PDB file of C-alpha atoms in Angstrom:
ATOM      1  CA  ASP A 228      31.832  -3.800   2.944  1.00  0.00           C
ATOM      2  CA  THR A 229      34.459  -3.819  -0.622  1.00  0.00           C
ATOM      3  CA  ALA A 230      34.933  -0.856  -1.095  1.00  0.00           C
ATOM      4  CA  VAL A 231      36.136  -0.750  -4.550  1.00  0.00           C
ATOM      5  CA  SER A 232      35.067  -3.418  -6.570  1.00  0.00           C
ATOM      6  CA  GLN A 233      35.321  -4.681 -10.112  1.00  0.00           C
ATOM      7  CA  THR A 234      33.800  -7.302 -11.933  1.00  0.00           C
ATOM      8  CA  PRO A 235      34.675  -9.810 -13.246  1.00  0.00           C
ATOM      9  CA  LYS A 236      37.201 -11.066 -11.583  1.00  0.00           C
ATOM     10  CA  TYR A 237      38.822 -13.634 -13.661  1.00  0.00           C
ATOM     11  CA  LEU A 238      38.528 -12.674 -18.201  1.00  0.00           C
ATOM     12  CA  VAL A 239      39.508 -15.265 -20.947  1.00  0.00           C
ATOM     13  CA  THR A 240      39.018 -14.958 -24.035  1.00  0.00           C
ATOM     14  CA  GLN A 241      39.593 -15.124 -27.554  1.00  0.00           C
ATOM     15  CA  MET A 242      41.224 -12.297 -30.081  1.00  0.00           C
ATOM     16  CA  GLY A 243      38.895 -10.031 -31.238  1.00  0.00           C
ATOM     17  CA  ASN A 244      36.016 -10.300 -28.587  1.00  0.00           C
ATOM     18  CA  ASP A 245      34.565  -7.279 -27.609  1.00  0.00           C
ATOM     19  CA  LYS A 246      34.063  -7.495 -23.668  1.00  0.00           C
ATOM     20  CA  SER A 247      33.684  -4.708 -20.195  1.00  0.00           C
ATOM     21  CA  ILE A 248      34.958  -5.178 -17.238  1.00  0.00           C
ATOM     22  CA  LYS A 249      33.176  -2.418 -14.274  1.00  0.00           C
ATOM     23  CA  CYS A 250      33.597  -0.850 -11.297  1.00  0.00           C
ATOM     24  CA  GLU A 251      32.453   0.709  -8.546  1.00  0.00           C
ATOM     25  CA  GLN A 252      32.488   1.969  -5.742  1.00  0.00           C
ATOM     26  CA  ASN A 253      30.917   2.595  -1.944  1.00  0.00           C
ATOM     27  CA  LEU A 254      33.755   5.239   0.069  1.00  0.00           C
ATOM     28  CA  GLY A 255      31.916   8.666  -1.971  1.00  0.00           C
ATOM     29  CA  HIS A 256      34.542  10.095  -3.966  1.00  0.00           C
ATOM     30  CA  ASP A 257      34.520  12.102  -6.702  1.00  0.00           C
ATOM     31  CA  THR A 258      37.293  10.268  -9.180  1.00  0.00           C
ATOM     32  CA  MET A 259      38.043   7.251 -10.770  1.00  0.00           C
ATOM     33  CA  TYR A 260      40.366   5.360 -12.766  1.00  0.00           C
ATOM     34  CA  TRP A 261      41.485   2.768 -14.770  1.00  0.00           C
ATOM     35  CA  TYR A 262      45.039   1.369 -14.631  1.00  0.00           C
ATOM     36  CA  LYS A 263      46.961  -1.418 -16.803  1.00  0.00           C
ATOM     37  CA  GLN A 264      49.396  -3.713 -15.057  1.00  0.00           C
ATOM     38  CA  ASP A 265      50.724  -5.599 -17.360  1.00  0.00           C
ATOM     39  CA  SER A 266      53.319  -9.133 -17.370  1.00  0.00           C
ATOM     40  CA  LYS A 267      56.195  -7.366 -16.009  1.00  0.00           C
ATOM     41  CA  LYS A 268      54.415  -5.957 -12.869  1.00  0.00           C
ATOM     42  CA  PHE A 269      54.654  -2.743 -14.185  1.00  0.00           C
ATOM     43  CA  LEU A 270      51.654  -0.684 -13.877  1.00  0.00           C
ATOM     44  CA  LYS A 271      50.494   2.732 -15.830  1.00  0.00           C
ATOM     45  CA  ILE A 272      47.535   4.400 -15.840  1.00  0.00           C
ATOM     46  CA  MET A 273      44.953   3.946 -18.046  1.00  0.00           C
ATOM     47  CA  PHE A 274      41.962   6.783 -17.418  1.00  0.00           C
ATOM     48  CA  SER A 275      40.908   9.033 -15.155  1.00  0.00           C
ATOM     49  CA  TYR A 276      37.484  10.563 -15.025  1.00  0.00           C
ATOM     50  CA  ASN A 277      36.084  13.291 -11.806  1.00  0.00           C
ATOM     51  CA  ASN A 278      32.722  13.916 -11.352  1.00  0.00           C
ATOM     52  CA  LYS A 279      31.952  12.075 -14.916  1.00  0.00           C
ATOM     53  CA  GLU A 280      34.268  14.070 -17.083  1.00  0.00           C
ATOM     54  CA  LEU A 281      37.569  12.586 -18.412  1.00  0.00           C
ATOM     55  CA  ILE A 282      40.549  14.144 -17.206  1.00  0.00           C
ATOM     56  CA  ILE A 283      43.698  11.816 -17.433  1.00  0.00           C
ATOM     57  CA  ASN A 284      44.196  10.190 -21.530  1.00  0.00           C
ATOM     58  CA  GLU A 285      46.910   8.287 -21.688  1.00  0.00           C
ATOM     59  CA  THR A 286      47.735   7.114 -24.880  1.00  0.00           C
ATOM     60  CA  VAL A 287      45.589   3.759 -25.525  1.00  0.00           C
ATOM     61  CA  PRO A 288      44.191   2.666 -28.704  1.00  0.00           C
ATOM     62  CA  ASN A 289      41.330   3.864 -29.128  1.00  0.00           C
ATOM     63  CA  ARG A 290      39.494  -0.019 -29.344  1.00  0.00           C
ATOM     64  CA  PHE A 291      39.513   1.050 -24.691  1.00  0.00           C
ATOM     65  CA  SER A 292      36.572   3.253 -24.278  1.00  0.00           C
ATOM     66  CA  PRO A 293      35.719   4.049 -20.357  1.00  0.00           C
ATOM     67  CA  LYS A 294      32.498   5.237 -19.187  1.00  0.00           C
ATOM     68  CA  SER A 295      31.239   6.763 -16.481  1.00  0.00           C
ATOM     69  CA  PRO A 296      27.163   6.443 -16.183  1.00  0.00           C
ATOM     70  CA  ASP A 297      27.780   8.471 -12.391  1.00  0.00           C
ATOM     71  CA  LYS A 298      30.064   9.648  -9.728  1.00  0.00           C
ATOM     72  CA  ALA A 299      30.195   6.148  -7.691  1.00  0.00           C
ATOM     73  CA  HIS A 300      30.597   3.203 -11.462  1.00  0.00           C
ATOM     74  CA  LEU A 301      33.746   4.163 -14.315  1.00  0.00           C
ATOM     75  CA  ASN A 302      33.462   0.884 -16.822  1.00  0.00           C
ATOM     76  CA  LEU A 303      35.817   0.030 -19.101  1.00  0.00           C
ATOM     77  CA  HIS A 304      34.813  -1.553 -22.975  1.00  0.00           C
ATOM     78  CA  ILE A 305      37.468  -2.942 -24.653  1.00  0.00           C
ATOM     79  CA  ASN A 306      36.845  -3.382 -28.859  1.00  0.00           C
ATOM     80  CA  SER A 307      38.950  -5.863 -31.498  1.00  0.00           C
ATOM     81  CA  LEU A 308      40.513  -7.453 -28.251  1.00  0.00           C
ATOM     82  CA  GLU A 309      44.507  -7.948 -28.836  1.00  0.00           C
ATOM     83  CA  LEU A 310      46.849 -10.664 -26.690  1.00  0.00           C
ATOM     84  CA  GLY A 311      48.578  -7.463 -25.211  1.00  0.00           C
ATOM     85  CA  ASP A 312      45.162  -6.490 -23.971  1.00  0.00           C
ATOM     86  CA  SER A 313      46.467  -9.634 -21.350  1.00  0.00           C
ATOM     87  CA  ALA A 314      47.236  -7.905 -18.310  1.00  0.00           C
ATOM     88  CA  VAL A 315      45.832  -6.937 -14.750  1.00  0.00           C
ATOM     89  CA  TYR A 316      42.900  -3.656 -15.279  1.00  0.00           C
ATOM     90  CA  PHE A 317      42.473  -2.398 -12.111  1.00  0.00           C
ATOM     91  CA  CYS A 318      40.055   0.402 -10.830  1.00  0.00           C
ATOM     92  CA  ALA A 319      40.359   3.043  -8.869  1.00  0.00           C
ATOM     93  CA  SER A 320      39.051   5.759  -7.001  1.00  0.00           C
ATOM     94  CA  SER A 321      39.808   9.371  -5.086  1.00  0.00           C
ATOM     95  CA  GLN A 322      38.457  12.464  -3.884  1.00  0.00           C
ATOM     96  CA  MET A 323      40.230  14.757  -5.850  1.00  0.00           C
ATOM     97  CA  VAL A 324      41.282  17.238  -2.120  1.00  0.00           C
ATOM     98  CA  ALA A 325      44.338  19.188  -2.196  1.00  0.00           C
ATOM     99  CA  GLY A 326      46.865  17.717  -0.203  1.00  0.00           C
ATOM    100  CA  SER A 327      45.486  14.935  -0.457  1.00  0.00           C
ATOM    101  CA  ASN A 328      46.340  11.782  -3.091  1.00  0.00           C
ATOM    102  CA  GLU A 329      45.805   8.009  -1.114  1.00  0.00           C
ATOM    103  CA  GLN A 330      43.849   6.318  -4.502  1.00  0.00           C
ATOM    104  CA  PHE A 331      41.936   3.225  -3.569  1.00  0.00           C
ATOM    105  CA  PHE A 332      42.677   0.336  -5.442  1.00  0.00           C
ATOM    106  CA  GLY A 333      39.924  -2.977  -6.506  1.00  0.00           C
ATOM    107  CA  PRO A 334      40.821  -6.331  -6.822  1.00  0.00           C
ATOM    108  CA  GLY A 335      41.586  -6.047 -10.112  1.00  0.00           C
ATOM    109  CA  THR A 336      40.604  -7.693 -13.524  1.00  0.00           C
ATOM    110  CA  ARG A 337      42.703 -10.359 -14.650  1.00  0.00           C
ATOM    111  CA  LEU A 338      41.728 -10.620 -18.717  1.00  0.00           C
ATOM    112  CA  THR A 339      43.722 -13.475 -20.979  1.00  0.00           C
ATOM    113  CA  VAL A 340      43.411 -13.105 -24.018  1.00  0.00           C
ATOM    114  CA  LEU A 341      43.982 -16.568 -25.924  1.00  0.00           C
TER     115      LEU A 341
ATOM    116  CA  ARG B 241      64.358   6.737 -18.468  1.00  0.00           C
ATOM    117  CA  LYS B 242      61.475   5.717 -17.334  1.00  0.00           C
ATOM    118  CA  GLU B 243      60.327   8.624 -14.761  1.00  0.00           C
ATOM    119  CA  VAL B 244      60.093   6.542 -11.417  1.00  0.00           C
ATOM    120  CA  GLU B 245      63.125   3.701 -10.908  1.00  0.00           C
ATOM    121  CA  GLN B 246      63.446   0.808  -8.364  1.00  0.00           C
ATOM    122  CA  ASP B 247      65.744  -2.512  -7.914  1.00  0.00           C
ATOM    123  CA  PRO B 248      63.555  -4.962  -8.485  1.00  0.00           C
ATOM    124  CA  GLY B 249      65.390  -6.589  -6.004  1.00  0.00           C
ATOM    125  CA  PRO B 250      64.175  -9.704  -4.768  1.00  0.00           C
ATOM    126  CA  PHE B 251      65.585  -8.122  -1.261  1.00  0.00           C
ATOM    127  CA  ASN B 252      65.749 -11.568   0.332  1.00  0.00           C
ATOM    128  CA  VAL B 253      66.105  -9.867   4.571  1.00  0.00           C
ATOM    129  CA  PRO B 254      66.009 -12.456   6.844  1.00  0.00           C
ATOM    130  CA  GLU B 255      63.248 -11.855   9.630  1.00  0.00           C
ATOM    131  CA  GLY B 256      64.142  -9.310  12.266  1.00  0.00           C
ATOM    132  CA  ALA B 257      67.270  -7.246   9.855  1.00  0.00           C
ATOM    133  CA  THR B 258      66.860  -4.121   8.603  1.00  0.00           C
ATOM    134  CA  VAL B 259      66.787  -2.997   5.053  1.00  0.00           C
ATOM    135  CA  ALA B 260      66.037  -0.157   2.734  1.00  0.00           C
ATOM    136  CA  PHE B 261      64.902   0.166  -0.620  1.00  0.00           C
ATOM    137  CA  ASN B 262      65.585   3.534  -2.865  1.00  0.00           C
ATOM    138  CA  CYS B 263      63.597   5.422  -5.702  1.00  0.00           C
ATOM    139  CA  THR B 264      64.679   7.994  -8.268  1.00  0.00           C
ATOM    140  CA  TYR B 265      61.986   9.508  -9.963  1.00  0.00           C
ATOM    141  CA  SER B 266      62.781  11.687 -13.299  1.00  0.00           C
ATOM    142  CA  ASN B 267      60.853  14.719 -13.375  1.00  0.00           C
ATOM    143  CA  SER B 268      60.784  17.782 -11.228  1.00  0.00           C
ATOM    144  CA  ALA B 269      57.370  19.303 -11.332  1.00  0.00           C
ATOM    145  CA  SER B 270      56.885  16.120  -8.805  1.00  0.00           C
ATOM    146  CA  GLN B 271      54.624  17.414  -6.778  1.00  0.00           C
ATOM    147  CA  SER B 272      53.540  14.214  -3.757  1.00  0.00           C
ATOM    148  CA  PHE B 273      54.964  11.235  -3.335  1.00  0.00           C
ATOM    149  CA  PHE B 274      54.174   7.817  -1.906  1.00  0.00           C
ATOM    150  CA  TRP B 275      55.145   4.261  -1.154  1.00  0.00           C
ATOM    151  CA  TYR B 276      52.421   2.010  -1.573  1.00  0.00           C
ATOM    152  CA  ARG B 277      52.580  -2.219  -1.224  1.00  0.00           C
ATOM    153  CA  GLN B 278      51.267  -4.731  -3.459  1.00  0.00           C
ATOM    154  CA  ASP B 279      50.983  -8.773  -2.478  1.00  0.00           C
ATOM    155  CA  CYS B 280      51.327 -10.745  -4.720  1.00  0.00           C
ATOM    156  CA  ARG B 281      48.239 -11.010  -6.776  1.00  0.00           C
ATOM    157  CA  LYS B 282      46.266  -8.349  -4.980  1.00  0.00           C
ATOM    158  CA  GLU B 283      45.850  -4.691  -5.606  1.00  0.00           C
ATOM    159  CA  PRO B 284      48.549  -1.745  -4.353  1.00  0.00           C
ATOM    160  CA  LYS B 285      47.489  -0.317  -1.292  1.00  0.00           C
ATOM    161  CA  LEU B 286      49.000   3.128   0.446  1.00  0.00           C
ATOM    162  CA  LEU B 287      51.679   2.418   2.857  1.00  0.00           C
ATOM    163  CA  MET B 288      52.129   6.384   3.359  1.00  0.00           C
ATOM    164  CA  SER B 289      53.417   9.750   1.852  1.00  0.00           C
ATOM    165  CA  VAL B 290      56.666  10.921   1.584  1.00  0.00           C
ATOM    166  CA  TYR B 291      57.773  14.502   3.195  1.00  0.00           C
ATOM    167  CA  SER B 292      60.425  16.323   2.813  1.00  0.00           C
ATOM    168  CA  SER B 293      60.645  16.603   6.540  1.00  0.00           C
ATOM    169  CA  GLY B 294      60.723  12.786   6.413  1.00  0.00           C
ATOM    170  CA  ASN B 295      58.130  10.453   8.266  1.00  0.00           C
ATOM    171  CA  GLU B 296      58.434   7.207  10.230  1.00  0.00           C
ATOM    172  CA  ASP B 297      55.086   5.308  10.719  1.00  0.00           C
ATOM    173  CA  GLY B 298      56.134   2.820  13.499  1.00  0.00           C
ATOM    174  CA  ARG B 299      59.006   0.094  12.399  1.00  0.00           C
ATOM    175  CA  PHE B 300      58.550   2.026   8.969  1.00  0.00           C
ATOM    176  CA  THR B 301      60.778   5.694   7.582  1.00  0.00           C
ATOM    177  CA  ALA B 302      60.596   7.611   4.675  1.00  0.00           C
ATOM    178  CA  GLN B 303      62.529  10.108   3.370  1.00  0.00           C
ATOM    179  CA  LEU B 304      62.607  12.731   0.662  1.00  0.00           C
ATOM    180  CA  ASN B 305      64.652  14.053  -0.675  1.00  0.00           C
ATOM    181  CA  ARG B 306      63.967  16.296  -3.198  1.00  0.00           C
ATOM    182  CA  ALA B 307      66.923  17.950  -4.586  1.00  0.00           C
ATOM    183  CA  SER B 308      67.964  14.887  -5.618  1.00  0.00           C
ATOM    184  CA  GLN B 309      64.996  13.446  -6.941  1.00  0.00           C
ATOM    185  CA  TYR B 310      65.443  10.153  -4.940  1.00  0.00           C
ATOM    186  CA  ILE B 311      63.386   8.737  -1.734  1.00  0.00           C
ATOM    187  CA  SER B 312      63.734   6.230   0.288  1.00  0.00           C
ATOM    188  CA  LEU B 313      62.028   3.399   2.865  1.00  0.00           C
ATOM    189  CA  LEU B 314      63.868   2.162   5.417  1.00  0.00           C
ATOM    190  CA  ILE B 315      61.938  -1.102   7.362  1.00  0.00           C
ATOM    191  CA  ARG B 316      62.804  -1.759  10.404  1.00  0.00           C
ATOM    192  CA  ASP B 317      62.665  -5.188  12.011  1.00  0.00           C
ATOM    193  CA  SER B 318      61.381  -6.547   9.397  1.00  0.00           C
ATOM    194  CA  LYS B 319      58.395  -9.360  10.443  1.00  0.00           C
ATOM    195  CA  LEU B 320      57.628 -12.859   7.722  1.00  0.00           C
ATOM    196  CA  SER B 321      54.290 -10.272   7.297  1.00  0.00           C
ATOM    197  CA  ASP B 322      56.201  -7.119   5.628  1.00  0.00           C
ATOM    198  CA  SER B 323      56.929  -9.193   2.247  1.00  0.00           C
ATOM    199  CA  ALA B 324      55.899  -7.672  -0.859  1.00  0.00           C
ATOM    200  CA  THR B 325      56.362  -5.579  -3.971  1.00  0.00           C
ATOM    201  CA  TYR B 326      56.830  -2.023  -2.256  1.00  0.00           C
ATOM    202  CA  LEU B 327      55.684   0.482  -5.112  1.00  0.00           C
ATOM    203  CA  CYS B 328      57.079   3.725  -5.311  1.00  0.00           C
ATOM    204  CA  VAL B 329      55.087   6.064  -6.669  1.00  0.00           C
ATOM    205  CA  VAL B 330      55.103  10.660  -7.830  1.00  0.00           C
ATOM    206  CA  THR B 331      52.004  12.386  -8.999  1.00  0.00           C
ATOM    207  CA  THR B 332      52.951  14.785 -11.333  1.00  0.00           C
ATOM    208  CA  GLY B 333      49.435  17.257 -11.241  1.00  0.00           C
ATOM    209  CA  PHE B 334      45.411  15.645 -11.115  1.00  0.00           C
ATOM    210  CA  GLN B 335      45.874  12.638  -8.823  1.00  0.00           C
ATOM    211  CA  LYS B 336      47.563  11.564 -11.453  1.00  0.00           C
ATOM    212  CA  LEU B 337      50.485   8.495  -9.691  1.00  0.00           C
ATOM    213  CA  VAL B 338      52.991   7.814 -11.570  1.00  0.00           C
ATOM    214  CA  PHE B 339      53.918   3.880 -10.106  1.00  0.00           C
ATOM    215  CA  GLY B 340      57.767   2.780  -9.781  1.00  0.00           C
ATOM    216  CA  THR B 341      57.761  -0.798 -11.424  1.00  0.00           C
ATOM    217  CA  GLY B 342      58.397  -1.811  -7.333  1.00  0.00           C
ATOM    218  CA  THR B 343      61.330  -3.283  -5.314  1.00  0.00           C
ATOM    219  CA  ARG B 344      59.951  -7.224  -3.915  1.00  0.00           C
ATOM    220  CA  LEU B 345      60.919  -7.956  -0.859  1.00  0.00           C
ATOM    221  CA  LEU B 346      61.233 -11.772   0.641  1.00  0.00           C
ATOM    222  CA  VAL B 347      61.515 -11.340   4.614  1.00  0.00           C
ATOM    223  CA  SER B 348      62.339 -15.418   5.604  1.00  0.00           C
ATOM    224  CA  PRO B 349      62.300 -16.964   9.075  1.00  0.00           C
TER     225      PRO B 349
END
């Protein structure tokens, strides 16, 4: 029943490792997003895909690489993890319709880099 | 200057109180405005959209002043379950949401 799901929910790893977070939505939306919420609770967009095409790419280190195999999935791969990557990563989705901007968020992935 | 600024709080209020949150945004080209709610260790969820004419949803009233680039949220008759962080959000196109840092509300019995 979950509209936007993410796996894993928790991820603890060592510096320098490579890890992936997966996101899936069953709402039939055409746009998906990755957000990062840091320790100060500030939520900032990282990437957005519309129909598998990248449309928003904020200033994010190129160690972060999103991949959208289809409209319902948007994965995030992170290379060479650093301490500063520790945060909660939220996936979200929406339908790009004029006048409608509601985004539905997944439960978040809490990443801790040791 | 942050794109969206909010008083982080916390606002401590008793049940039944009326509480108001304010938010200012810097980009005059901002197109849409929202309040999202985020419970502790949970994802943000849309509370309500904000229109220039003002809009109300039960105990919640939102107002937008485009000239002053100011958004407000009023909560009447606060409930314990209203305790959360309230995020002011604006969009500038391509459905890019820009979040404020949030205002924390604690409603006590």
